[in-house]
PDB file of C-alpha atoms and ligand atoms in Angstrom:
ATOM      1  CA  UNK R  17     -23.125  37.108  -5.081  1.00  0.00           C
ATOM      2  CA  UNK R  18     -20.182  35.676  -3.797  1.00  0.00           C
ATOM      3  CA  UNK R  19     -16.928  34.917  -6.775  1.00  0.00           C
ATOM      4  CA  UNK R  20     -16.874  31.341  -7.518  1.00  0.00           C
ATOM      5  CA  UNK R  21     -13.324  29.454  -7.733  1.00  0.00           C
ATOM      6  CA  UNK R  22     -11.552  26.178  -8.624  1.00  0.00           C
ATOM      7  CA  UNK R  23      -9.730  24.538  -5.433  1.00  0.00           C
ATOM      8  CA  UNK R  24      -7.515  21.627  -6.280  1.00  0.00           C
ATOM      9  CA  UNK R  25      -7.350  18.573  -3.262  1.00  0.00           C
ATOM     10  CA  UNK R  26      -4.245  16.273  -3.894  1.00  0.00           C
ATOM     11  CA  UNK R  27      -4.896  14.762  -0.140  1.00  0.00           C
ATOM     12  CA  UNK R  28      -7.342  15.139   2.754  1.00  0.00           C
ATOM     13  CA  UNK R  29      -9.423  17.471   0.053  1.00  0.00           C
ATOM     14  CA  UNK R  30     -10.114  15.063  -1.917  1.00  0.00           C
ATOM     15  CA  UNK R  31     -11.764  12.344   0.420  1.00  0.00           C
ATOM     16  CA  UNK R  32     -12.783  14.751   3.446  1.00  0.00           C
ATOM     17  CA  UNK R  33     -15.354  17.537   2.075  1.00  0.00           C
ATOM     18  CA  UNK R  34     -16.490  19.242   4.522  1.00  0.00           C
ATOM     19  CA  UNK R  35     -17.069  22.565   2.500  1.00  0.00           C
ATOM     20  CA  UNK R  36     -19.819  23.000   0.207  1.00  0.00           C
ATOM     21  CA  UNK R  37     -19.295  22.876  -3.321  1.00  0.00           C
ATOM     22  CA  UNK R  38     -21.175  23.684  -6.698  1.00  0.00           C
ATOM     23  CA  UNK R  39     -19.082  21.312  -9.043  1.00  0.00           C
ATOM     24  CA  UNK R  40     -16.356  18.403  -8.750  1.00  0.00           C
ATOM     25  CA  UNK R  41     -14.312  17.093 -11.300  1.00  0.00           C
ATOM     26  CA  UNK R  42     -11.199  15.141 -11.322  1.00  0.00           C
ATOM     27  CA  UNK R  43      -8.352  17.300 -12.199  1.00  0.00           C
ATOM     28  CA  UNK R  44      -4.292  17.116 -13.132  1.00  0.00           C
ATOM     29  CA  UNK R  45      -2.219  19.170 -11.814  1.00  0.00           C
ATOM     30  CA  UNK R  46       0.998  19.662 -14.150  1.00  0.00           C
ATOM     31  CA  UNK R  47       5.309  19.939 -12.542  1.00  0.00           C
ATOM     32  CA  UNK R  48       4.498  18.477  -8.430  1.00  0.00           C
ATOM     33  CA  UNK R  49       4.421  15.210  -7.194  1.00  0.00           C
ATOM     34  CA  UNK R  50       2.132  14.003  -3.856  1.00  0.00           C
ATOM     35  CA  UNK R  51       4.673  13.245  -0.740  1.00  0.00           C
ATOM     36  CA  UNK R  52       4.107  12.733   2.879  1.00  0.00           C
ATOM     37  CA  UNK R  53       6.709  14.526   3.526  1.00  0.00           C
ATOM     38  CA  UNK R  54       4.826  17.402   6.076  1.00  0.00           C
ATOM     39  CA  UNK R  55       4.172  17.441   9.431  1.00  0.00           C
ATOM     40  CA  UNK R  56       0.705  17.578  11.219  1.00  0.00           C
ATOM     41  CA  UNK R  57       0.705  18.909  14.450  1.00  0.00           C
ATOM     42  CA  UNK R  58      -3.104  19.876  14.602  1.00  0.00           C
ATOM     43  CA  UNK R  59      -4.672  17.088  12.536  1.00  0.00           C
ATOM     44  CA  UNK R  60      -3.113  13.623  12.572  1.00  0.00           C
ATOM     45  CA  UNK R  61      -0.634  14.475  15.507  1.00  0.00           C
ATOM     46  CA  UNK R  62       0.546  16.861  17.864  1.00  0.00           C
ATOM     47  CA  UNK R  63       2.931  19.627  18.357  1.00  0.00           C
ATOM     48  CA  UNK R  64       4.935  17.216  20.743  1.00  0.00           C
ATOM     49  CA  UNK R  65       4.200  14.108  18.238  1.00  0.00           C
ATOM     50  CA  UNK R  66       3.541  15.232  15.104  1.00  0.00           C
ATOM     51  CA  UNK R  67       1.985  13.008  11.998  1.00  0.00           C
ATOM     52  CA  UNK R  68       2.684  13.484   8.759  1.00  0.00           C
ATOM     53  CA  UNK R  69       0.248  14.049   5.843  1.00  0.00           C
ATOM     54  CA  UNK R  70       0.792  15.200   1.832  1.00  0.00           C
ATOM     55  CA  UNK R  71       2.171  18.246   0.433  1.00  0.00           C
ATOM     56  CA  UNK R  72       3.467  18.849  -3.140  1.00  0.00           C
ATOM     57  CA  UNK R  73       7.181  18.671  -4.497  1.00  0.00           C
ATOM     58  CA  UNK R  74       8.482  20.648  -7.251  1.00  0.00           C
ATOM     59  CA  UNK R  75       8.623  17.852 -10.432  1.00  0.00           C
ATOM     60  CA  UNK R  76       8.903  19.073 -14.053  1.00  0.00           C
ATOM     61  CA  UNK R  77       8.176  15.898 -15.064  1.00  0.00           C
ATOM     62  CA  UNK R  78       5.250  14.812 -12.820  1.00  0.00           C
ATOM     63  CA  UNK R  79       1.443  14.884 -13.433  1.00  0.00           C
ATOM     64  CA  UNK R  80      -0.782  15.216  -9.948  1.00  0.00           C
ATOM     65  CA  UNK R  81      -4.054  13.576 -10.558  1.00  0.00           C
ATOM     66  CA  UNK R  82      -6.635  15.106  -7.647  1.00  0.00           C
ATOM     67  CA  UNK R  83     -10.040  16.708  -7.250  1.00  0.00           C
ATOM     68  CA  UNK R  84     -10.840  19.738  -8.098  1.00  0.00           C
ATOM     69  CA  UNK R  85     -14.074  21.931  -6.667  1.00  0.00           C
ATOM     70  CA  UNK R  86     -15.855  24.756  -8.089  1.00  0.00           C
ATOM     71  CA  UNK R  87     -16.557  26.462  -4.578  1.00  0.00           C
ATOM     72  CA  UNK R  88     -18.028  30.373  -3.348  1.00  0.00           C
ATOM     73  CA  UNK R  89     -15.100  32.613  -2.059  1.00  0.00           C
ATOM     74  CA  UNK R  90     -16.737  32.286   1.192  1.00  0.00           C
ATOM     75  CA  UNK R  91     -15.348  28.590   1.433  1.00  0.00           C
ATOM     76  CA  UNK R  92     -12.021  29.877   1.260  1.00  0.00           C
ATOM     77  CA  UNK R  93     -12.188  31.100   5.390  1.00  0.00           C
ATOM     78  CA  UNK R  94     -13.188  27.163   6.089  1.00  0.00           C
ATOM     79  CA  UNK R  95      -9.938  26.047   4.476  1.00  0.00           C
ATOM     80  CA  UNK R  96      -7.522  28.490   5.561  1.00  0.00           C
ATOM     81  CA  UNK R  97      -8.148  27.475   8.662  1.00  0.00           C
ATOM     82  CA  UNK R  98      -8.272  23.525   8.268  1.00  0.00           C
ATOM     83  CA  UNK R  99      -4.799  23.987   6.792  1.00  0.00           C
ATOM     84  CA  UNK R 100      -3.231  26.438   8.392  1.00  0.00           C
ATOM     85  CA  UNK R 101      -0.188  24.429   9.776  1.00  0.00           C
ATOM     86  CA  UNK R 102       2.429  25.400   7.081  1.00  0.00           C
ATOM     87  CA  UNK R 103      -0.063  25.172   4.194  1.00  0.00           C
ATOM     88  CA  UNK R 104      -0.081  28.360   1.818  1.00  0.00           C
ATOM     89  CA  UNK R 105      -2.373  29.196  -1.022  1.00  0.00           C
ATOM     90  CA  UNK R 106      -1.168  29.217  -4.793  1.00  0.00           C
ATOM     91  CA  UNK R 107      -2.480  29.811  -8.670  1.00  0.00           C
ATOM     92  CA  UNK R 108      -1.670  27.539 -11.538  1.00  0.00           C
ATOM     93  CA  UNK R 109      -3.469  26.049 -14.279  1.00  0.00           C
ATOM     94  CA  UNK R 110      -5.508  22.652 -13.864  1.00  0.00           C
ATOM     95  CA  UNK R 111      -6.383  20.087 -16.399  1.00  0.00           C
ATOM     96  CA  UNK R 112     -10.305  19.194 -15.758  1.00  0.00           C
ATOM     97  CA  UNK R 113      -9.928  15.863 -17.173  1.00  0.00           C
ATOM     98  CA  UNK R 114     -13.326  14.678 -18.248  1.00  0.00           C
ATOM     99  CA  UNK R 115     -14.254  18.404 -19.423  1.00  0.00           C
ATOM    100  CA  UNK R 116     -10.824  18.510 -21.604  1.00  0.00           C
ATOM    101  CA  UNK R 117     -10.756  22.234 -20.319  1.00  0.00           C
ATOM    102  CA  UNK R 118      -8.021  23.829 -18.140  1.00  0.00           C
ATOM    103  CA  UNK R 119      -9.081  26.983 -15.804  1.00  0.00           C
ATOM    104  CA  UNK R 120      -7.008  28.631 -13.081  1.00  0.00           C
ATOM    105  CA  UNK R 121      -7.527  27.462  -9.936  1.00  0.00           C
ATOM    106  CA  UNK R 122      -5.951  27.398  -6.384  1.00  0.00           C
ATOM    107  CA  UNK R 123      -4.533  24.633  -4.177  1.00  0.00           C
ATOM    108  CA  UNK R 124      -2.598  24.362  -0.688  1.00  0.00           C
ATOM    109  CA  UNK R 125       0.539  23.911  -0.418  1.00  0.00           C
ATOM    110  CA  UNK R 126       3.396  22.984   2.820  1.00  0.00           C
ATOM    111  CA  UNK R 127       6.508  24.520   1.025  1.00  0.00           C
ATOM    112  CA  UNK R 128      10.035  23.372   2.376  1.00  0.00           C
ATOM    113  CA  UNK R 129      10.814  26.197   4.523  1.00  0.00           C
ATOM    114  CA  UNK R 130       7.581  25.937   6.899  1.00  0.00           C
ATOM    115  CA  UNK R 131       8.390  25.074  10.466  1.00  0.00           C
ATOM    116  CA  UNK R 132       6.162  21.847  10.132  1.00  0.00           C
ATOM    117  CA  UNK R 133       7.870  20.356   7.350  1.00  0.00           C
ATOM    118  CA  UNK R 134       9.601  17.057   8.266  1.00  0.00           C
ATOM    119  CA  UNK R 135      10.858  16.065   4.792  1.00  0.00           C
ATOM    120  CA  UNK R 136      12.024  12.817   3.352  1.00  0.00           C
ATOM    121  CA  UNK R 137      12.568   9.716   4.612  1.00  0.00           C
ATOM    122  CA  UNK R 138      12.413   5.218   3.264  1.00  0.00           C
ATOM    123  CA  UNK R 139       8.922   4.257   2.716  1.00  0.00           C
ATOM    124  CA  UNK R 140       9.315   1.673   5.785  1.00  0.00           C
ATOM    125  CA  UNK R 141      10.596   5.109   8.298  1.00  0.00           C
ATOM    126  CA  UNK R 142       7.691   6.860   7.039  1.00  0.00           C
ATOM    127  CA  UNK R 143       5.143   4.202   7.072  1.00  0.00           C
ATOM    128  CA  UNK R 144       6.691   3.587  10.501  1.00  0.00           C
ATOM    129  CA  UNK R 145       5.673   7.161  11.811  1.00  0.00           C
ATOM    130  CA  UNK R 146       2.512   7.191  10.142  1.00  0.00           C
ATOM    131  CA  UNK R 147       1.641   3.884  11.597  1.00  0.00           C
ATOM    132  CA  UNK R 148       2.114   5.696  15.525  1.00  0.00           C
ATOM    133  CA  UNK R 149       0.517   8.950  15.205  1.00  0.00           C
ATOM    134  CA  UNK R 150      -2.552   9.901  16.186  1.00  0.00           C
ATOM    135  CA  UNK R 151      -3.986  13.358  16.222  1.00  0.00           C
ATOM    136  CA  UNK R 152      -7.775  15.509  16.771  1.00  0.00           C
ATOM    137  CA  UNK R 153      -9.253  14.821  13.334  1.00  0.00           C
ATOM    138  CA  UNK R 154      -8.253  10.880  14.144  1.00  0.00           C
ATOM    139  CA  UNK R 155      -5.323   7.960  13.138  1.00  0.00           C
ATOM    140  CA  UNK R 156      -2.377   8.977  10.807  1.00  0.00           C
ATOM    141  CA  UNK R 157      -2.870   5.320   9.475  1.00  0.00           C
ATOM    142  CA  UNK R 158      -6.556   6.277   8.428  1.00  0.00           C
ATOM    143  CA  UNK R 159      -5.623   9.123   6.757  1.00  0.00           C
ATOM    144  CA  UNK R 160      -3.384   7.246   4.519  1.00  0.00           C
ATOM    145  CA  UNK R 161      -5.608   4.618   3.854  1.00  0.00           C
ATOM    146  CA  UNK R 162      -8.461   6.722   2.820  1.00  0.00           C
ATOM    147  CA  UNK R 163      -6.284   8.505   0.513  1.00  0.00           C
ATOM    148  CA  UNK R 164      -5.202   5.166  -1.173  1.00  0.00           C
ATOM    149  CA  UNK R 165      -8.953   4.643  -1.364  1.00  0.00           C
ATOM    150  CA  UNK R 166      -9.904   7.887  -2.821  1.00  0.00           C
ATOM    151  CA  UNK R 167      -6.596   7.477  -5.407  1.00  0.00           C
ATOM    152  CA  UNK R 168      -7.487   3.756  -6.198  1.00  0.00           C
ATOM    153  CA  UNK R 169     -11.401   5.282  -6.818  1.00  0.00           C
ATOM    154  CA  UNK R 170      -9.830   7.650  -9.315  1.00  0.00           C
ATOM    155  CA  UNK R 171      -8.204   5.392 -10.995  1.00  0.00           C
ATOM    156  CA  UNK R 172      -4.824   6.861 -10.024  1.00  0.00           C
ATOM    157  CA  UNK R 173      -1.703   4.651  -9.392  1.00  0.00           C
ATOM    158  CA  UNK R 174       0.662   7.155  -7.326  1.00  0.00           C
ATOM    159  CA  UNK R 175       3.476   4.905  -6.618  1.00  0.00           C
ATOM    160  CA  UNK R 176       4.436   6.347  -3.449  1.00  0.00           C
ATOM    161  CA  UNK R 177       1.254   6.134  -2.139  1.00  0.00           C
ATOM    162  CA  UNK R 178       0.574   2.657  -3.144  1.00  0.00           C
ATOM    163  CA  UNK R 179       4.338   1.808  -1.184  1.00  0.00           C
ATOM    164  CA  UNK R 180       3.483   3.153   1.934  1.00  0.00           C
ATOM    165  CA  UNK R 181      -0.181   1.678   2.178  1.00  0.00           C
ATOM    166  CA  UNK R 182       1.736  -1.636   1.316  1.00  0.00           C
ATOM    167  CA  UNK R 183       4.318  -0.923   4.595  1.00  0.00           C
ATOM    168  CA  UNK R 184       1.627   0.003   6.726  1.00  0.00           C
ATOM    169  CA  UNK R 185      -0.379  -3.265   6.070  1.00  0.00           C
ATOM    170  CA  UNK R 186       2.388  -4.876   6.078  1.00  0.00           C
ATOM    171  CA  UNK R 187       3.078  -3.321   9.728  1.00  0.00           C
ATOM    172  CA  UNK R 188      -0.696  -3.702  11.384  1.00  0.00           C
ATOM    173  CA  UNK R 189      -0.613  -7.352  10.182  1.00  0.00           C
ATOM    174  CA  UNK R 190       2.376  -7.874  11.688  1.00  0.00           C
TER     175      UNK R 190
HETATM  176  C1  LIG S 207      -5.009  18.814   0.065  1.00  0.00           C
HETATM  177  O1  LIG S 207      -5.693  17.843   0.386  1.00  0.00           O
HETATM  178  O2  LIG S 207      -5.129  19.338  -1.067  1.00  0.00           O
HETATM  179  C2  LIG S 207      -4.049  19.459   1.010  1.00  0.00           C
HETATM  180  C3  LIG S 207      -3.401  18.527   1.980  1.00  0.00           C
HETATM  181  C4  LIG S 207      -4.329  17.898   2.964  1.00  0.00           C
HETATM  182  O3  LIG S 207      -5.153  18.613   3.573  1.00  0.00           O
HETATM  183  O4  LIG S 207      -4.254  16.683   3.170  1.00  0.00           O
END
């Protein structure tokens, strides 16, 4: 029998499942804070014209609220590959809220020094880039909106999410 293991999904994980999974539970993640701050060159852009989707900053202070999935090793092939582009695997400690239990569990990562990583940039400059990219798994702009969605459904208020949905209405409507 295959070992079973907690993933944690901050972004596209927590909205887009298409792994199988034996348990989900909403989860904080302790010391990062959610920023689109990495570059997607093989989902929501290109290599020439690349999007930009989540990764996790380094934040003593912060508290990531995402999903977390009890899933079969085997799962772990499926999601190398879906985030391969600058995305590494780490350990640390999750919070499974409703359970009041922390466990060890893994989630991906886009560190600083990967050659995908676009960095920081004004919520309007990033909502701007978002709002023109377009890549194989579909619109930059949807995959910001459904992860407002799937925040908003968890009850989480991540302020720099909530900004740059509000810039990217603000620049459709417009
Ligand atoms: C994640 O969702 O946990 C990683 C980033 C992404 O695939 O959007």
């Amino acid at each position: 029998m295959d070992e079973q293991h907690w993933i944690f999904g901050y972004g596209s994980l927590i909205y887009k499942v298409d792994f199988p999974y034996l348990d989900r539970e909403v989860a904080l993640l302790r010391g990062w804070s959610r920023r689109f701050w990495q570059g997607s060159h093989d989902h929501r852009g290109t290599p020439e014209s690349p999007g930009r989707v989540v990764t996790l900053i380094r934040d003593p202070d912060a508290l990531c609220r995402g999903v977390a999935y009890l899933v079969d090793e085997s799962v772990f092939a499926h999601l190398d590959h879906r985030e391969k582009n600058g995305y590494e695997r780490h350990r640390t400690r999750l919070l499974l809220e409703h359970r009041e239990e922390t466990v060890t569990g893994t989630f991906y990562i886009a560190a600083e020094n990967n050659p995908a990583f676009l960095g920081e940039g004004s919520d309007r400059e990033l909502a701007q880039h978002i709002a023109k990219s377009h890549g194989p798994s579909g619109s930059n702009a949807e995959y910001l909106l459904s992860l407002a969605a799937a925040l908003r459904d968890l009850g989480e208020h991540d302020e720099h999410i909530v900004a740059l949905e509000r810039e990217l209405i603000q620049l459709q409507e417009s």
